[in-house]
PDB file of C-alpha atoms and ligand atoms in Angstrom:
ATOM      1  CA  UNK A   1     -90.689  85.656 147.285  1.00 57.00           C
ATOM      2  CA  UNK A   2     -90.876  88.850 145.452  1.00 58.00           C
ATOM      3  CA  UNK A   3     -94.809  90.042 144.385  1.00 55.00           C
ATOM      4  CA  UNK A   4     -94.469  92.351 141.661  1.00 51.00           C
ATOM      5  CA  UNK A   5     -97.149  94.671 141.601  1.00 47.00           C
ATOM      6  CA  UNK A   6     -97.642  96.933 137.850  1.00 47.00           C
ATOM      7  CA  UNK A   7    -100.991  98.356 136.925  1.00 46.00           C
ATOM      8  CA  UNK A   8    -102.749  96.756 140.059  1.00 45.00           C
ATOM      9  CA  UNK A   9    -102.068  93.022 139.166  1.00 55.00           C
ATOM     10  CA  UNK A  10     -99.411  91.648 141.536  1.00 73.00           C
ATOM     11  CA  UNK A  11     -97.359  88.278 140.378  1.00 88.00           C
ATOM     12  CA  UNK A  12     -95.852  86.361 142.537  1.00 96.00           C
ATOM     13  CA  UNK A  13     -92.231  85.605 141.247  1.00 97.00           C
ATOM     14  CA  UNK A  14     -90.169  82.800 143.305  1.00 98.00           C
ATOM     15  CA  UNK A  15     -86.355  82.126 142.847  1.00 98.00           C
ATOM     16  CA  UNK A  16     -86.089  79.250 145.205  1.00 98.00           C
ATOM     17  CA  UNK A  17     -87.813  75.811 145.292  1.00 98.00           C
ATOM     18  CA  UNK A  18     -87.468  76.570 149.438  1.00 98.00           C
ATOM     19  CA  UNK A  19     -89.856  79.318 149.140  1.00 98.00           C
ATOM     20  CA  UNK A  20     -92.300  77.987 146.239  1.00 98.00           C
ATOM     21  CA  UNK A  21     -92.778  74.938 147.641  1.00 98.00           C
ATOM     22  CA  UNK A  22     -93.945  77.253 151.472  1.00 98.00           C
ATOM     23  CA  UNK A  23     -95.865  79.056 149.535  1.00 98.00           C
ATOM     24  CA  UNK A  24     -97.508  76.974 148.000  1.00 98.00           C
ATOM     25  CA  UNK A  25     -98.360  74.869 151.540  1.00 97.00           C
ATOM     26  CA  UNK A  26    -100.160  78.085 152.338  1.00 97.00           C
ATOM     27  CA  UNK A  27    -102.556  78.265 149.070  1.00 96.00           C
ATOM     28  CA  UNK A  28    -103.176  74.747 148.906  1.00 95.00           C
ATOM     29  CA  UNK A  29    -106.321  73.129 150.604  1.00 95.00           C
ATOM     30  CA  UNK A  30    -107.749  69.383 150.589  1.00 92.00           C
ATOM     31  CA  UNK A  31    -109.504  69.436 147.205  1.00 95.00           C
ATOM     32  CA  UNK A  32    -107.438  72.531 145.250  1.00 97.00           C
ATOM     33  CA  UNK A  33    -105.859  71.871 142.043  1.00 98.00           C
ATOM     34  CA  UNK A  34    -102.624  72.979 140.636  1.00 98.00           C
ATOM     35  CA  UNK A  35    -101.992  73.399 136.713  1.00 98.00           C
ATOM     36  CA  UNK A  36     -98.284  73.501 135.803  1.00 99.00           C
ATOM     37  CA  UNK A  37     -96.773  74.958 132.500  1.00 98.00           C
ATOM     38  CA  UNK A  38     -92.870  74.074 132.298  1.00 98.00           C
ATOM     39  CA  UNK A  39     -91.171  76.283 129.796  1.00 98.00           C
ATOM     40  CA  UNK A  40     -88.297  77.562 128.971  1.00 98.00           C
ATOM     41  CA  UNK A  41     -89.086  80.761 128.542  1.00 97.00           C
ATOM     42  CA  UNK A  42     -88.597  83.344 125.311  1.00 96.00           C
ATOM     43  CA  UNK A  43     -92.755  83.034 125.556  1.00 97.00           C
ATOM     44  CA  UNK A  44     -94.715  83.353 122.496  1.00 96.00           C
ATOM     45  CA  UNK A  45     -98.375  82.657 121.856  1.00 96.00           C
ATOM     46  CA  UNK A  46     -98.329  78.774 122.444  1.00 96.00           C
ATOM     47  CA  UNK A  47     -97.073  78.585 125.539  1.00 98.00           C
ATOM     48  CA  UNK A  48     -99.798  81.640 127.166  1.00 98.00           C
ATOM     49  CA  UNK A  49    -102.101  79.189 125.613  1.00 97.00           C
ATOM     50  CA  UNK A  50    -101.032  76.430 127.770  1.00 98.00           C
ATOM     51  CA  UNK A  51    -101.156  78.982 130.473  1.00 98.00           C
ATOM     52  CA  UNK A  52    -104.959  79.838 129.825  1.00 98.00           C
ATOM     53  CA  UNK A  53    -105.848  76.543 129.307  1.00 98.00           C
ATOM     54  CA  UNK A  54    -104.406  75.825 132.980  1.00 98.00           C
ATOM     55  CA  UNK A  55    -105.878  78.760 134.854  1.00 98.00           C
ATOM     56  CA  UNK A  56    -109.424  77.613 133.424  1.00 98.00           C
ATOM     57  CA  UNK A  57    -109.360  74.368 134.635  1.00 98.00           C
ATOM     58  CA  UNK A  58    -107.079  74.823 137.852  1.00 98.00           C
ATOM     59  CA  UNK A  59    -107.442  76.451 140.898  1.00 98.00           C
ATOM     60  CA  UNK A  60    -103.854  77.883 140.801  1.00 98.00           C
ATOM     61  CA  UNK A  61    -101.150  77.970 138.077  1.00 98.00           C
ATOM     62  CA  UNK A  62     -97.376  77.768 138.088  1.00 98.00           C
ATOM     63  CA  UNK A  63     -95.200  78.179 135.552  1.00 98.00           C
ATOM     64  CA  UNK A  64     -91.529  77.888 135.267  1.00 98.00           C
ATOM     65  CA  UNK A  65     -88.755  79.635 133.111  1.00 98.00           C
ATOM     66  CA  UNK A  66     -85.704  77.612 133.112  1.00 98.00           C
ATOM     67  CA  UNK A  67     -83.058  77.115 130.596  1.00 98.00           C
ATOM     68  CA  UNK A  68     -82.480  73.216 131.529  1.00 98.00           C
ATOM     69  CA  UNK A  69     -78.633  72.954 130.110  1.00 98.00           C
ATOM     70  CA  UNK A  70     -78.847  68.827 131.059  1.00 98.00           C
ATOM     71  CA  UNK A  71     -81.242  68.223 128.015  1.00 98.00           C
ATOM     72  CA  UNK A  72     -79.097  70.382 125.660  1.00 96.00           C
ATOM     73  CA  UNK A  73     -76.464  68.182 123.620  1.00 91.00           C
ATOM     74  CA  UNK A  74     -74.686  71.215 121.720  1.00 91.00           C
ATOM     75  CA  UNK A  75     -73.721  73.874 124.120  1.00 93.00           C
ATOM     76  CA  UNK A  76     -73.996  76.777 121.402  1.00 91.00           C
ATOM     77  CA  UNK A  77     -77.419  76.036 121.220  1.00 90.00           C
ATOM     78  CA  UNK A  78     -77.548  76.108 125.136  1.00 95.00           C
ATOM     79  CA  UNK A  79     -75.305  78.873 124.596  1.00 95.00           C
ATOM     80  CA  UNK A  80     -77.834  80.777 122.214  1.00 91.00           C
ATOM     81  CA  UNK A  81     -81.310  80.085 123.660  1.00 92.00           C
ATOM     82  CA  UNK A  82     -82.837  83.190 123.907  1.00 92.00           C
ATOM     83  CA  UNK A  83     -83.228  84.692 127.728  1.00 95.00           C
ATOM     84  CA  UNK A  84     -86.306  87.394 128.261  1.00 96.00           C
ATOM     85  CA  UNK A  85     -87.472  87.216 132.011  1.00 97.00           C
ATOM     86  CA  UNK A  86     -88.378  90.616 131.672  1.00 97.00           C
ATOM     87  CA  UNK A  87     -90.358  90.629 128.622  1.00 97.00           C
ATOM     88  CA  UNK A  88     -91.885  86.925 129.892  1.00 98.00           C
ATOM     89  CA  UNK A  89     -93.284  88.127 133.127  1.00 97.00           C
ATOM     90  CA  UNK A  90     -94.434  91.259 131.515  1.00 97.00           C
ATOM     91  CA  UNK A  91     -96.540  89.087 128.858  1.00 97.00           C
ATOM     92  CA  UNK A  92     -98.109  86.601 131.937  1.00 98.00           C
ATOM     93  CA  UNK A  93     -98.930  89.634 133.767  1.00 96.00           C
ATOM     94  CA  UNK A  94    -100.971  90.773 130.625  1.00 96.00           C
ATOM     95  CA  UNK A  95    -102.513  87.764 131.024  1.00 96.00           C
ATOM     96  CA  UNK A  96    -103.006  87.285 134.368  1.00 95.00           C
ATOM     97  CA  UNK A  97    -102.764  88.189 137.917  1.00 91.00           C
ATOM     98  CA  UNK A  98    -103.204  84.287 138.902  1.00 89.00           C
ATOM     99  CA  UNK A  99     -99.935  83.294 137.581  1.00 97.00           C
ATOM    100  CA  UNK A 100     -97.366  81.697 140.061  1.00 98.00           C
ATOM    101  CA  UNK A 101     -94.025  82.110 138.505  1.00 98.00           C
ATOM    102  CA  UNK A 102     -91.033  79.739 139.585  1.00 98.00           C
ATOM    103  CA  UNK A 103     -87.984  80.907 137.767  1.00 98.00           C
ATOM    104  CA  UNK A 104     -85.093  79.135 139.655  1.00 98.00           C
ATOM    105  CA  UNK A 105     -81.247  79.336 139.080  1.00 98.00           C
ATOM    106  CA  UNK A 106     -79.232  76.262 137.811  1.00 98.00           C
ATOM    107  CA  UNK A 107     -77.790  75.564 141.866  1.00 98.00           C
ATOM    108  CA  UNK A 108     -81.335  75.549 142.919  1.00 98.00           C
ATOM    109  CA  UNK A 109     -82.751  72.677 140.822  1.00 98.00           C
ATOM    110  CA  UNK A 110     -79.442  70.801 140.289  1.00 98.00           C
ATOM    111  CA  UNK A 111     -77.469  71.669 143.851  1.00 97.00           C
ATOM    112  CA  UNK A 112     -74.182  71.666 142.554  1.00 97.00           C
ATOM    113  CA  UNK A 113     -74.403  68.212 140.375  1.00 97.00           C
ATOM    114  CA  UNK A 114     -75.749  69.333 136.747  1.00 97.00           C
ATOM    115  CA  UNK A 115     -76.188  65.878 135.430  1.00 97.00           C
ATOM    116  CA  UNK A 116     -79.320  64.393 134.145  1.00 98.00           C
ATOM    117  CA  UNK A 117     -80.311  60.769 135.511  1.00 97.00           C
ATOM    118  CA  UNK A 118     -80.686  57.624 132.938  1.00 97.00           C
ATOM    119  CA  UNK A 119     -84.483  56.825 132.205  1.00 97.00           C
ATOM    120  CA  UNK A 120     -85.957  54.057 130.339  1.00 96.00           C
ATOM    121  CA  UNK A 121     -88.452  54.905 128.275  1.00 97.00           C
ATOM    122  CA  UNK A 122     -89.394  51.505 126.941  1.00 97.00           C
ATOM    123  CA  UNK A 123     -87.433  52.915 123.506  1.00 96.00           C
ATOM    124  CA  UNK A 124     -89.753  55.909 122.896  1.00 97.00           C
ATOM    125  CA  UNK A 125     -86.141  58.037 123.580  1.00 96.00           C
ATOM    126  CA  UNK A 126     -84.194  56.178 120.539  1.00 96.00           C
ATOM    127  CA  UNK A 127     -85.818  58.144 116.889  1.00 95.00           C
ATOM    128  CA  UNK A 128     -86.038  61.335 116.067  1.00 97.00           C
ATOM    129  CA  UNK A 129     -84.996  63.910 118.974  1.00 97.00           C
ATOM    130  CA  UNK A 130     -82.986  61.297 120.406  1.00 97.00           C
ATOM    131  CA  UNK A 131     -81.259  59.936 117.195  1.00 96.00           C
ATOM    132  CA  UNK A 132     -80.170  63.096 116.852  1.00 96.00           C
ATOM    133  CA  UNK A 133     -79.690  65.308 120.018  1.00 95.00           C
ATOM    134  CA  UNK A 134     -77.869  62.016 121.966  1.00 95.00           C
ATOM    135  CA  UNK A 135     -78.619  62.516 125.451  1.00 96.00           C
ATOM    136  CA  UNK A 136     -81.491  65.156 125.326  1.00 97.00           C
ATOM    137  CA  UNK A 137     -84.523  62.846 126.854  1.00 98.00           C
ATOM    138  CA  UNK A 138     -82.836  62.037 129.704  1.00 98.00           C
ATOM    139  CA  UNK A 139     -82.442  65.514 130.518  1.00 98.00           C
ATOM    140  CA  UNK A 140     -85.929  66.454 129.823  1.00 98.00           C
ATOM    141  CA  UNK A 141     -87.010  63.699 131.816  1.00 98.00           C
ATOM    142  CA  UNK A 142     -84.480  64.768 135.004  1.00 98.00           C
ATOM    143  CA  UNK A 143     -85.420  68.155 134.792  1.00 98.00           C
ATOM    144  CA  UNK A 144     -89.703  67.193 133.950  1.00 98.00           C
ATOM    145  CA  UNK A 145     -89.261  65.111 136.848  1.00 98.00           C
ATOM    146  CA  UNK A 146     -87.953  67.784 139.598  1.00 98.00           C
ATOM    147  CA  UNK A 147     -90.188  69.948 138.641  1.00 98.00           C
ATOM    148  CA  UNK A 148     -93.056  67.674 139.011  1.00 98.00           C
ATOM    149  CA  UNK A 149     -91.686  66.990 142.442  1.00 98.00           C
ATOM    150  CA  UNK A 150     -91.497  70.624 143.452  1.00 98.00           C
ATOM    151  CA  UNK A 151     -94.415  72.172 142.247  1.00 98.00           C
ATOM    152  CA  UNK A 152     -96.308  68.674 143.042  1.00 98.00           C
ATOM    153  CA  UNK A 153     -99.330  69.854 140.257  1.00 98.00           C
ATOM    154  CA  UNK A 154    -102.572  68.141 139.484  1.00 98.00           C
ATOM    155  CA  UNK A 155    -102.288  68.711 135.740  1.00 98.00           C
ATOM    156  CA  UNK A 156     -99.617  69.570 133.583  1.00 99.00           C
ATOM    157  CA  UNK A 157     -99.791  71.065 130.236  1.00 98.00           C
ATOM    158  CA  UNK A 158     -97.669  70.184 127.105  1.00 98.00           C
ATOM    159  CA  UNK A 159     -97.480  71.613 123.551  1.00 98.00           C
ATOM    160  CA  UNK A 160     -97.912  68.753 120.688  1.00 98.00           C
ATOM    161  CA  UNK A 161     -95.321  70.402 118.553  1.00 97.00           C
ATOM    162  CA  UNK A 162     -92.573  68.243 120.884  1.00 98.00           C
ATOM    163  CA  UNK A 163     -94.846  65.346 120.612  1.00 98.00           C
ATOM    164  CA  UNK A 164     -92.081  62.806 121.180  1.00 98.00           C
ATOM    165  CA  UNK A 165     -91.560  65.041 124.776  1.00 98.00           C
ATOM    166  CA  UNK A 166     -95.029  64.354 125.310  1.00 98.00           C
ATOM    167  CA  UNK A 167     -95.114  61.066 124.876  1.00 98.00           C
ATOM    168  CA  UNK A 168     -91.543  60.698 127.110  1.00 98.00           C
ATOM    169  CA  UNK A 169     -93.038  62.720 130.177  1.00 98.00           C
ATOM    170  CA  UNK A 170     -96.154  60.459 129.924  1.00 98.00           C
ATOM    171  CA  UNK A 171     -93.921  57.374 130.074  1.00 98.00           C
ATOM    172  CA  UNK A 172     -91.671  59.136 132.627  1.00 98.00           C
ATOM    173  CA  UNK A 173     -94.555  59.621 135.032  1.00 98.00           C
ATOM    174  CA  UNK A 174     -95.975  56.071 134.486  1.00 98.00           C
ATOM    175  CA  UNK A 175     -92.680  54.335 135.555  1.00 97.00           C
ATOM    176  CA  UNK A 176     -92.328  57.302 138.182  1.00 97.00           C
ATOM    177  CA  UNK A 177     -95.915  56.451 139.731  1.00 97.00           C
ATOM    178  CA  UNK A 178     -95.988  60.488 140.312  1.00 97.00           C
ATOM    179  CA  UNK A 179     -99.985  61.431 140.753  1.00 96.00           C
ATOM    180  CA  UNK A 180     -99.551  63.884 137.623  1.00 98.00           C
ATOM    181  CA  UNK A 181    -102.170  64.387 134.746  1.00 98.00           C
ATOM    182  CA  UNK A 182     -99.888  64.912 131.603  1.00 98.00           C
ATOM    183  CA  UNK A 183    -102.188  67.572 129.404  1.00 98.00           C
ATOM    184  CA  UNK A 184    -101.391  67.074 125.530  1.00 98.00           C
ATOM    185  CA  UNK A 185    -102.047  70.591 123.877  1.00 98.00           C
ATOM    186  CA  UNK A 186    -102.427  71.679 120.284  1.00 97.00           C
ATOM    187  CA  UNK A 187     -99.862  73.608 117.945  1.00 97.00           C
ATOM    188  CA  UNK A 188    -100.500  76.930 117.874  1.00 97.00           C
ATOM    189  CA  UNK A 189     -98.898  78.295 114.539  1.00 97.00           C
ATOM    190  CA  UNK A 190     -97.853  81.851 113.194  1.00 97.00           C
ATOM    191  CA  UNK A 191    -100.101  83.184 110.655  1.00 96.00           C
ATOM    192  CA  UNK A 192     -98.064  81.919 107.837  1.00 96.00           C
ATOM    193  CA  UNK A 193     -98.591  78.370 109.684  1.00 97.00           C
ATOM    194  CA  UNK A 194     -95.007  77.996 110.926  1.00 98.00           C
ATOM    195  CA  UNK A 195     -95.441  76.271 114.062  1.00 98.00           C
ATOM    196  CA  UNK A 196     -94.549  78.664 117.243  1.00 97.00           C
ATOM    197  CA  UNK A 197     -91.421  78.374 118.760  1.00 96.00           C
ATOM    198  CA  UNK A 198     -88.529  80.125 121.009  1.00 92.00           C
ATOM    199  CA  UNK A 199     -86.259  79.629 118.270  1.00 93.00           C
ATOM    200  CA  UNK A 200     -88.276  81.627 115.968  1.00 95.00           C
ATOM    201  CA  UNK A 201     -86.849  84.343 117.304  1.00 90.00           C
ATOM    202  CA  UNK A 202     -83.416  83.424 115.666  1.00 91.00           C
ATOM    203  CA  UNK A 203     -84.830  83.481 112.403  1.00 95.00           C
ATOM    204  CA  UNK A 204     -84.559  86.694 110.558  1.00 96.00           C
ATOM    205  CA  UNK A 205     -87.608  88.389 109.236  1.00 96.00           C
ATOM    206  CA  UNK A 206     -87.022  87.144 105.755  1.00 95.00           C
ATOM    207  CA  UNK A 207     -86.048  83.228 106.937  1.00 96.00           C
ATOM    208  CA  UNK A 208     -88.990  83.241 109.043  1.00 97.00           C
ATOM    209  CA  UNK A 209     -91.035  83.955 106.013  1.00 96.00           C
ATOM    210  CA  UNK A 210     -89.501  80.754 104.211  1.00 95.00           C
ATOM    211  CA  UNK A 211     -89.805  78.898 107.101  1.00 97.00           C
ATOM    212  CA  UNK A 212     -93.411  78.829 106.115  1.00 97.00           C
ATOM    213  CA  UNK A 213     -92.183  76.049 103.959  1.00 97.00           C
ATOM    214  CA  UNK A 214     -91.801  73.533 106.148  1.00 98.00           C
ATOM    215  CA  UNK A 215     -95.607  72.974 107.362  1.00 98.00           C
ATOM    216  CA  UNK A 216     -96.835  73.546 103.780  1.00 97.00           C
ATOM    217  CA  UNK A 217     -94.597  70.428 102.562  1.00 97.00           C
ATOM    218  CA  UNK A 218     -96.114  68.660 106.053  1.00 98.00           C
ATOM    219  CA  UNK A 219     -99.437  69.083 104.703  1.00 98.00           C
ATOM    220  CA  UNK A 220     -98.054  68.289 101.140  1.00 98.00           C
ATOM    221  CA  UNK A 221     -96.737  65.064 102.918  1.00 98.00           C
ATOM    222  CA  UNK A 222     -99.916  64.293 104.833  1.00 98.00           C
ATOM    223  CA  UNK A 223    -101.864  64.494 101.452  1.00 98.00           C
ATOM    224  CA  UNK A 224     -99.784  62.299  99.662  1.00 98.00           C
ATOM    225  CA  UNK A 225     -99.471  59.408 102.517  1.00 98.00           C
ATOM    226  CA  UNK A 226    -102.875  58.994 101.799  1.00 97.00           C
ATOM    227  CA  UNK A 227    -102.418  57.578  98.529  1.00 97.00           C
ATOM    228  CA  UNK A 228     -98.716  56.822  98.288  1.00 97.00           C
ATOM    229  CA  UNK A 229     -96.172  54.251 100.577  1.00 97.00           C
ATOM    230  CA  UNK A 230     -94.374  55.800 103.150  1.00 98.00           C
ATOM    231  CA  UNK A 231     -90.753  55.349 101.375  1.00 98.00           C
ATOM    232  CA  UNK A 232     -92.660  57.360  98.705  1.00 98.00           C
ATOM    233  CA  UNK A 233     -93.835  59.962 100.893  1.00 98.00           C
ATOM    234  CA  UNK A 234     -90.549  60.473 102.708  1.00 98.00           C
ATOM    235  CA  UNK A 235     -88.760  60.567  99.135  1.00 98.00           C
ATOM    236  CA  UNK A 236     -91.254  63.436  98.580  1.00 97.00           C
ATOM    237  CA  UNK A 237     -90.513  65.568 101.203  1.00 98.00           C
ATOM    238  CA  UNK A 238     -86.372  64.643 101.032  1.00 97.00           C
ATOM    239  CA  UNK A 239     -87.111  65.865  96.984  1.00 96.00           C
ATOM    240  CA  UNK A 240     -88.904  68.848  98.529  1.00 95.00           C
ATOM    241  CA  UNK A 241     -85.881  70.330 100.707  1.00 95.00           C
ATOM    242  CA  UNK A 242     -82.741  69.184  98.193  1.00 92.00           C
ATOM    243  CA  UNK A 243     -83.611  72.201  95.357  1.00 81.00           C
ATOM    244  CA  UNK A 244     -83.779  75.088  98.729  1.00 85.00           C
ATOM    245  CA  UNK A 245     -80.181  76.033 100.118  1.00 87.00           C
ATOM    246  CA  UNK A 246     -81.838  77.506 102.887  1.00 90.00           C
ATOM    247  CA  UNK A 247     -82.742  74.790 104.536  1.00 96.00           C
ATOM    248  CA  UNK A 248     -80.972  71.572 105.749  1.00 96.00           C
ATOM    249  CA  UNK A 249     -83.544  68.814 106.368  1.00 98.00           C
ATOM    250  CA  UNK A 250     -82.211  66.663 109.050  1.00 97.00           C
ATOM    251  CA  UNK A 251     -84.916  63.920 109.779  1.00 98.00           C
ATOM    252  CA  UNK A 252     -88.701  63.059 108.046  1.00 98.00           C
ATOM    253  CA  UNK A 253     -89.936  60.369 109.457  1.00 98.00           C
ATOM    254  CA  UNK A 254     -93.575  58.645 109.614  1.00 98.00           C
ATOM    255  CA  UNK A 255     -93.919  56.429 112.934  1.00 98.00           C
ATOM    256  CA  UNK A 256     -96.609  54.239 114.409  1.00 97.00           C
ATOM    257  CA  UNK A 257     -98.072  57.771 116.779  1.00 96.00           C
ATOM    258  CA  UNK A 258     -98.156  55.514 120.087  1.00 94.00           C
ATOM    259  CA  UNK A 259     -94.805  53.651 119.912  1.00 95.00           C
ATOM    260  CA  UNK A 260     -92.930  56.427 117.573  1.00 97.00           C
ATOM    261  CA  UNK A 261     -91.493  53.493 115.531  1.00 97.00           C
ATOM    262  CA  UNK A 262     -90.907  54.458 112.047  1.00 97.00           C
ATOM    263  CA  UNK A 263     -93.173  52.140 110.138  1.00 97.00           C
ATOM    264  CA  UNK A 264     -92.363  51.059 106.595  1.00 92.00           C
ATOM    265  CA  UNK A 265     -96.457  50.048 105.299  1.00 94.00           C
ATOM    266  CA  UNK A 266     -99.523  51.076 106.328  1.00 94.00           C
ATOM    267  CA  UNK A 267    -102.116  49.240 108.339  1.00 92.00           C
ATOM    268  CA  UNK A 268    -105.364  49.411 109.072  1.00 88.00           C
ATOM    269  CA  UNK A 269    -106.756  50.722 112.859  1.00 91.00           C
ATOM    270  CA  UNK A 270    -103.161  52.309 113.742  1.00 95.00           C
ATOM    271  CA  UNK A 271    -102.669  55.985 114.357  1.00 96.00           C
ATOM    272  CA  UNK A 272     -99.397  57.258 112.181  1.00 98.00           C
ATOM    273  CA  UNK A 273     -97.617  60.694 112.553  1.00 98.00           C
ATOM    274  CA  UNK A 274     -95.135  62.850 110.374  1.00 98.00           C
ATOM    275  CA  UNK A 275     -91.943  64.450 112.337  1.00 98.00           C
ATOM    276  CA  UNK A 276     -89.875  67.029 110.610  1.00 98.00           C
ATOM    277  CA  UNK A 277     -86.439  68.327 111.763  1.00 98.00           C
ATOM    278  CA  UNK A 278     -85.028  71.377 110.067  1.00 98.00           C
ATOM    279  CA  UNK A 279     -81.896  73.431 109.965  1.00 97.00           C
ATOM    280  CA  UNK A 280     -82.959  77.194 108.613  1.00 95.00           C
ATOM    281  CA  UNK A 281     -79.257  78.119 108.272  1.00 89.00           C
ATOM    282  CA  UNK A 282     -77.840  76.958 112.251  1.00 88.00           C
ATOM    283  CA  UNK A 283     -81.680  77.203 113.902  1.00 93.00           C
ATOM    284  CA  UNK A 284     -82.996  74.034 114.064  1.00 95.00           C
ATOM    285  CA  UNK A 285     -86.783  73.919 113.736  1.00 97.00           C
ATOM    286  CA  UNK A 286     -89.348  70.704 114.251  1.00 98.00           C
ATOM    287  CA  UNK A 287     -92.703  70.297 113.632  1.00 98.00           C
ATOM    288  CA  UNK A 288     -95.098  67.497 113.431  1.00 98.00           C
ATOM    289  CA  UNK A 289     -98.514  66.312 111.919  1.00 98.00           C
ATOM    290  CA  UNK A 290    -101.469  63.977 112.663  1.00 98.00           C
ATOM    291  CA  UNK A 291    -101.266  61.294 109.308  1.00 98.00           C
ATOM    292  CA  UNK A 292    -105.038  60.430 109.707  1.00 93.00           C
TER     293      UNK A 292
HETATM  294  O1  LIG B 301     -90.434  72.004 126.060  1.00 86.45           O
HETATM  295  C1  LIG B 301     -89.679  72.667 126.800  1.00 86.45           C
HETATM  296  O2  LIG B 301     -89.677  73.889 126.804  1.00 86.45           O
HETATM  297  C2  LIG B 301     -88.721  71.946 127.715  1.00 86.45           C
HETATM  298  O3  LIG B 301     -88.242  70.788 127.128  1.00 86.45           O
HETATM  299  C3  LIG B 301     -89.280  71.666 129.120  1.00 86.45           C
HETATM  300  C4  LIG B 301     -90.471  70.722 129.061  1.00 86.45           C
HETATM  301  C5  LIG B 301     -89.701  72.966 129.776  1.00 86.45           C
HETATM  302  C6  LIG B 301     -88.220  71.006 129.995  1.00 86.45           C
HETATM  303  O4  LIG B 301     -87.086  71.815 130.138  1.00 86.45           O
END
């Protein structure tokens, strides 16, 4: 365990499950919560959000920082994921002194065998993401999983800009029967409205401006569904990115928002959603809207 102490505020910093899991025997008492925030790391504004959110309504909070290569189907992208301990744990100490950080190395979670395990997900892992990054759920759901199991929280927090993840750690715990609250959390968005992400940091200045592009055509999209079929708002949005060279749209789809089927007409009482995958020259960048 290592406590580093700067401008009075010690954080306690752990590099082994062996020793988080010890320490965390000695903090924990018969009714004491404990809010989780799995990331992997390059922190921006969304996930010390999540963070917040979890020291208000927990007694203790851990987070993690670990680049999970399982859930990562192209390995430049593993490759190329940005890495900033320093700069993380120098933007949760701003934040807070409560902070519990957990920032293991790949032989400590995976012991020698980095594979991810096969999950069902009752089909919730077969559009979108997992059309297109083969493999990627079941390593979000390995990795979810052992870190559920280690840190053993009473509430874990999730940004909605990977709702699909959302949805697959919900389903992951259900089938799992592990005694985990699964927190749903909103986008938090640059000013220009470009959702927040890691990958951000890829972009430069001037594609990160343009990037802006892709939640105005959401909205765009969103207005448009209201009046207009879904093959006619998708041909919208595919219209939208075929006249800008900057950016490669990969997926629009509109699905059903509780079984993430794509859905081909409207009906009445169901809840539909709008997922966006992007390529802004090789970054890849998702985002995702309510439809009602
Ligand atoms: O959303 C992420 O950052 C990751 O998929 C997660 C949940 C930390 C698992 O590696």
């Amino acid at each position: 365990m290592f406590a580093l102490n700067f401008n009075n505020t010690a954080m306690h910093i752990f590099y082994s499950k062996v020793a988080l899991i010890a320490y965390l025997k000695t903090i924990k008492t018969a009714n004491s919560t404990i809010g989780f925030v799995p990331t992997m790391g390059a922190l921006h504004q969304g996930h010390l959000a999540l963070m917040q959110r979890s020291i208000k309504e927990n007694d203790d909070t851990v987070v993690s920082i670990f680049v999970n290569p399982t859930q990562f189907n192209n390995p430049e992208d593993l490759e190329k994921y940005p890495r900033t301990l320093d700069e993380d744990v120098k933007k949760m100490r701003n934040l807070s002194d409560k902070i519990i950080l957990y920032a293991p190395t790949v032989d400590d979670i995976y012991e020698g065998h980095t594979f991810s395990q096969p999950f069902d997900f009752d089909g919730l892992e077969n559009q979108m993401e997992g059309k297109f990054r083969p493999g990627h759920f079941n390593g979000v759901g390995t990795i979810v999983k052992r870190l559920f199991e280690i840190v053993t929280p009473t509430n874990a927090y999730f940004g909605e800009k990977d709702f699909q993840q959302l949805q697959i750690v919900k389903k992951m715990v259900e089938k799992t029967h592990l005694s985990v609250n699964v927190v749903g959390c909103p986008i938090f968005r640059e000013e220009s409205q470009l959702a927040m992400s890691s990958r951000n940091e890829r972009l430069t200045p001037e594609e990160r401006k343009e990037a802006a592009i892709i939640y105005k055509i959401l909205t765009e999209a969103k207005e448009k569904f209201q009046t207009n079929s879904p093959e006619e708002t998708i041909k919208f949005v595919e219209n939208s990115f075929k006249d800008n060279e900057r950016f490669d749209l990969e997926y629009f789809v509109i699905a059903d928002e509780s079984t993430l089927l794509p859905i081909d007409h409207k009906s009445k009482d169901k809840n539909y959603r709008a997922f966006i995958a992007v390529f802004v020259n090789s970054i890849r960048l998702i985002d995702t809207i309510s439809l009602n």
